Amino acid sequence: MKTHSILVVDDELLIRDLLYDFFRGQGWEIAVAENGEKALEILSSRQIDLVLSDIKMPQMDGLALTTEMRESYPDIPVVLMTGYPSVDSAVTALRCQVVDYITKPFNINKLYKVIESKVKEKEG
Amino acid sequence: MADREPEVRRKLADFFEMIGYQVDAAENSQDVLSKAAAHDYAVALVDCRLSGDSGLEVLAELSASYPETSVIMLSSEPTLEIVIAALRKGAFDFVVKPFDLTELTEIVHKAADQHELLKMYQAMSAQGRQDRDAGSRRGACLTKTTG
């Protein structure tokens, strides 16, 4: 069975560690980055099935990362998460063609189901 | 173009016809779905609050049955839940009323472009399948002849 790969982008170390341990426990390959710029470096060097990114981050935020990815990596689905949800950011996320918009705090099992279904959809 | 307000329907229909689109107007969800079944629409403008099913349910039905149609949702009272639901159901865009007609026009043009691209991709995929099938048949004939 194919091992899935996910890139988690969040400036909060606690969230990165939590998701790293969880996805490793599910048998996934996981890479982590603390902002959009680091995420783009990782995307240029390894194969990733899905990006799960926070919106509010220093340097390059999640919406800027998604905009950049739509140009360079249009086939990689993006799920955005945020502790500061708003209509405006959700509309921007929709326009960036993200596949889901998750509000924090999240239930990790529900989040996992979303991620798993989006990766399976991508695989067809 | 689906909106329960006759004035909005008339103004938008007149405007988009004036700039070269063929426009059908619908006032409720049943009307939208019956028209969608009879026409290949490039773009659907759907207000979130329609009579009958909600605009979001219409979006879900259009996305599932006519994925090549780009659906733009309109709302005068958007909430976070409504926008997230529209995102999850595959809306092409979400426009808050009152809208700027120039901005809406640009979005509609982009949506129409996406529809064209999808149709081209579908046509190329179908042609590719036909070519592969024809190749397989030629291969089979050759095997039969030489074997």
Coordinates of C-alpha atoms in Angstrom, one line a residue:
Chain A
M1 CA 0.0 0.0 0.0
K2 CA 1.3 3.5 -0.9
T3 CA 2.6 5.6 1.9
H4 CA 1.0 9.1 1.8
S5 CA 3.0 12.2 2.5
I6 CA 1.8 15.5 4.1
L7 CA 3.5 18.8 4.6
V8 CA 2.3 20.6 7.8
V9 CA 3.0 24.4 7.9
D10 CA 2.4 26.2 11.2
D11 CA 4.4 28.7 13.2
E12 CA 3.3 27.1 16.5
L13 CA 5.8 24.4 17.5
L14 CA 3.1 22.6 19.6
I15 CA 0.8 22.1 16.6
R16 CA 3.7 20.9 14.4
D17 CA 4.8 18.4 17.0
L18 CA 1.2 17.2 17.6
L19 CA 0.5 16.7 13.9
Y20 CA 4.0 15.2 13.3
D21 CA 3.4 12.5 16.0
F22 CA -0.2 11.9 14.9
F23 CA 0.5 11.4 11.2
R24 CA 3.7 9.3 11.9
G25 CA 1.5 7.2 14.1
Q26 CA -0.9 6.7 11.1
G27 CA 2.0 5.5 8.9
W28 CA 2.3 8.8 6.9
E29 CA 5.5 10.5 5.7
I30 CA 5.4 14.0 7.2
A31 CA 7.4 17.1 6.7
V32 CA 7.0 20.3 8.7
A33 CA 7.7 24.0 8.1
E34 CA 7.2 27.1 10.3
N35 CA 6.2 29.4 7.4
G36 CA 5.3 29.5 3.7
E37 CA 8.8 30.2 2.6
K38 CA 10.2 27.1 4.3
A39 CA 7.2 25.1 2.9
L40 CA 8.1 26.1 -0.7
E41 CA 11.7 24.9 -0.1
I42 CA 10.4 21.6 1.0
L43 CA 7.9 21.3 -1.9
S44 CA 10.8 21.9 -4.3
S45 CA 12.8 19.0 -2.9
R46 CA 10.3 16.2 -2.2
Q47 CA 7.0 14.7 -3.3
I48 CA 4.1 15.8 -1.2
D49 CA 0.5 14.5 -1.5
L50 CA -1.2 17.3 0.5
V51 CA -0.3 20.5 2.3
L52 CA -2.0 21.4 5.6
S53 CA -1.2 25.0 6.5
D54 CA -2.1 27.5 9.1
I55 CA -3.2 30.9 7.7
K56 CA -1.6 33.4 10.1
M57 CA 2.2 33.0 10.0
P58 CA 5.1 35.4 9.9
Q59 CA 7.1 35.9 6.6
M60 CA 4.8 34.1 4.2
D61 CA 1.3 33.3 5.5
G62 CA -1.0 30.4 4.4
L63 CA -3.0 32.4 1.8
A64 CA 0.2 33.6 0.2
L65 CA 1.6 30.1 0.2
T66 CA -1.6 28.8 -1.4
T67 CA -1.5 31.5 -4.1
E68 CA 2.1 30.6 -4.9
M69 CA 1.3 26.9 -5.0
R70 CA -1.6 27.3 -7.4
E71 CA 1.0 28.6 -9.9
S72 CA 3.8 26.1 -9.1
Y73 CA 2.1 23.0 -7.7
P74 CA -1.6 23.2 -9.0
D75 CA -2.2 19.5 -8.4
I76 CA -1.3 19.4 -4.7
P77 CA -4.4 20.0 -2.6
V78 CA -4.2 22.5 0.2
V79 CA -6.2 22.5 3.5
L80 CA -6.0 25.7 5.5
M81 CA -6.5 26.0 9.2
T82 CA -6.9 29.0 11.3
G83 CA -7.5 30.2 14.9
Y84 CA -8.8 33.5 13.5
P85 CA -11.5 32.5 11.1
S86 CA -13.4 35.3 9.1
V87 CA -15.7 35.6 6.2
D88 CA -13.0 37.5 4.3
S89 CA -10.3 34.9 4.8
A90 CA -12.7 32.1 3.9
V91 CA -13.7 33.8 0.7
T92 CA -10.0 34.3 -0.2
A93 CA -9.3 30.7 0.6
L94 CA -12.2 29.6 -1.7
R95 CA -10.7 31.8 -4.5
C96 CA -7.3 30.1 -3.9
Q97 CA -9.1 26.7 -4.5
V98 CA -8.2 25.2 -1.2
V99 CA -10.0 21.9 -0.6
D100 CA -11.0 22.7 3.0
Y101 CA -10.9 25.4 5.6
I102 CA -10.6 24.2 9.2
T103 CA -11.1 26.3 12.3
K104 CA -8.9 25.8 15.4
P105 CA -9.1 24.3 17.9
F106 CA -9.8 21.2 15.8
N107 CA -10.7 17.6 16.6
I108 CA -7.6 15.7 15.3
N109 CA -9.6 12.6 14.3
K110 CA -12.1 14.7 12.2
L111 CA -9.1 16.5 10.7
Y112 CA -7.5 13.2 9.8
K113 CA -10.7 12.0 8.1
V114 CA -10.7 15.2 6.0
I115 CA -7.1 14.9 5.0
E116 CA -7.4 11.2 4.2
S117 CA -10.5 11.7 2.0
K118 CA -8.8 14.6 0.1
V119 CA -5.7 12.5 -0.6
K120 CA -7.8 9.6 -1.8
E121 CA -9.9 12.0 -4.0
K122 CA -6.6 13.2 -5.6
E123 CA -5.5 9.6 -6.3
G124 CA -8.9 9.1 -8.0
Chain B
M1 CA -28.6 33.4 -13.1
A2 CA -30.7 32.5 -10.0
D3 CA -32.0 35.0 -7.5
R4 CA -35.3 35.3 -5.8
E5 CA -35.4 39.0 -6.3
P6 CA -36.9 39.9 -9.7
E7 CA -35.1 43.2 -9.8
V8 CA -31.7 41.6 -9.3
R9 CA -32.5 38.9 -11.9
R10 CA -33.6 41.5 -14.5
K11 CA -30.7 43.8 -14.0
L12 CA -28.0 41.1 -14.1
A13 CA -29.7 39.4 -17.0
D14 CA -29.9 42.7 -19.0
F15 CA -26.3 43.5 -18.2
F16 CA -24.7 40.1 -19.1
E17 CA -26.8 39.9 -22.3
M18 CA -25.6 43.4 -23.2
I19 CA -21.9 42.2 -22.9
G20 CA -22.5 39.1 -25.0
Y21 CA -23.7 36.3 -22.7
Q22 CA -26.8 34.2 -23.3
V23 CA -28.7 34.4 -20.0
D24 CA -31.4 32.3 -18.5
A25 CA -32.9 33.5 -15.2
A26 CA -34.4 31.3 -12.5
E27 CA -36.1 32.3 -9.2
N28 CA -36.0 29.0 -7.3
S29 CA -34.0 25.9 -7.0
Q30 CA -36.3 23.7 -9.0
D31 CA -36.2 26.1 -11.8
V32 CA -32.3 26.2 -11.7
L33 CA -32.0 22.4 -11.8
S34 CA -34.5 21.9 -14.6
K35 CA -32.8 24.5 -16.7
A36 CA -29.3 23.0 -15.9
A37 CA -30.6 19.6 -17.1
A38 CA -31.6 21.1 -20.4
H39 CA -28.6 23.4 -21.1
D40 CA -24.8 23.2 -20.9
Y41 CA -24.2 26.4 -18.9
A42 CA -20.6 27.8 -18.6
V43 CA -21.4 29.8 -15.5
A44 CA -24.1 29.7 -12.9
L45 CA -24.7 32.7 -10.6
V46 CA -26.6 31.4 -7.6
D47 CA -27.8 33.4 -4.6
C48 CA -27.4 31.6 -1.3
R49 CA -31.0 32.3 -0.4
L50 CA -33.4 30.8 -3.0
S51 CA -36.9 29.7 -2.4
G52 CA -37.2 25.9 -2.4
D53 CA -33.8 24.3 -1.5
S54 CA -31.1 26.7 -0.4
G55 CA -28.6 28.0 -2.8
L56 CA -26.0 25.8 -1.2
E57 CA -28.0 22.7 -2.0
V58 CA -28.3 23.8 -5.5
L59 CA -24.5 24.3 -5.6
A60 CA -24.0 20.8 -4.3
E61 CA -26.4 19.4 -7.0
L62 CA -24.7 21.4 -9.8
S63 CA -21.2 20.4 -8.7
A64 CA -22.2 16.8 -8.6
S65 CA -24.2 16.6 -11.8
Y66 CA -22.6 19.3 -14.0
P67 CA -19.0 19.7 -12.7
E68 CA -17.9 21.6 -15.8
T69 CA -20.3 24.5 -14.9
S70 CA -18.5 27.1 -12.8
V71 CA -20.8 28.1 -9.9
I72 CA -20.5 31.6 -8.4
M73 CA -22.4 32.0 -5.2
L74 CA -23.9 35.4 -4.2
S75 CA -24.9 36.5 -0.7
S76 CA -26.0 39.6 1.0
E77 CA -25.6 38.1 4.5
P78 CA -22.6 35.9 4.4
T79 CA -21.6 34.0 7.5
L80 CA -18.4 32.0 8.0
E81 CA -20.4 28.7 7.9
I82 CA -22.0 29.6 4.6
V83 CA -18.7 30.5 2.9
I84 CA -17.0 27.3 4.3
A85 CA -20.0 25.2 3.0
A86 CA -19.7 26.9 -0.4
L87 CA -15.9 26.1 -0.5
R88 CA -16.5 22.5 0.4
K89 CA -19.3 22.1 -2.1
G90 CA -17.0 23.3 -4.9
A91 CA -18.1 26.9 -5.6
F92 CA -15.9 28.7 -8.2
D93 CA -16.2 32.0 -6.3
F94 CA -18.2 33.7 -3.6
V95 CA -19.4 37.3 -4.1
V96 CA -20.8 39.5 -1.3
K97 CA -23.8 41.8 -2.2
P98 CA -23.9 44.6 -2.9
F99 CA -21.2 43.8 -5.4
D100 CA -19.1 45.8 -7.8
L101 CA -20.4 45.0 -11.3
T102 CA -16.9 45.3 -12.8
E103 CA -15.5 42.9 -10.2
L104 CA -18.4 40.5 -10.8
T105 CA -17.9 40.7 -14.6
E106 CA -14.2 39.8 -14.2
I107 CA -15.1 36.8 -12.0
V108 CA -17.8 35.7 -14.6
H109 CA -15.2 35.9 -17.4
K110 CA -12.7 33.8 -15.4
A111 CA -15.5 31.3 -14.7
A112 CA -16.4 31.1 -18.4
D113 CA -12.7 30.6 -19.2
Q114 CA -12.5 27.7 -16.7
H115 CA -15.5 26.1 -18.3
E116 CA -13.9 26.4 -21.8
L117 CA -10.7 24.8 -20.4
L118 CA -12.6 22.0 -18.8
K119 CA -14.5 21.3 -22.0
M120 CA -11.2 21.3 -24.0
Y121 CA -9.7 18.9 -21.5
Q122 CA -12.7 16.6 -21.7
A123 CA -12.6 16.7 -25.5
M124 CA -8.8 15.9 -25.6
S125 CA -9.3 13.1 -23.1
A126 CA -12.1 11.6 -25.2
Q127 CA -10.0 11.9 -28.3
G128 CA -7.1 10.2 -26.5
R129 CA -9.3 7.3 -25.5
Q130 CA -10.6 6.9 -29.0
D131 CA -7.0 6.9 -30.4
R132 CA -5.9 4.3 -27.8
D133 CA -9.0 2.1 -28.6
A134 CA -8.3 2.4 -32.3
G135 CA -4.6 1.5 -31.7
S136 CA -5.7 -1.5 -29.7
R137 CA -8.0 -2.7 -32.4
R138 CA -5.3 -2.2 -35.1
G139 CA -2.9 -4.2 -32.8
A140 CA -5.5 -7.0 -32.5
C141 CA -6.0 -7.1 -36.2
L142 CA -2.3 -7.3 -36.8
T143 CA -1.9 -10.1 -34.3
K144 CA -4.7 -12.0 -36.0
T145 CA -3.4 -11.5 -39.5
T146 CA 0.2 -12.4 -38.7
G147 CA -0.6 -15.0 -36.1

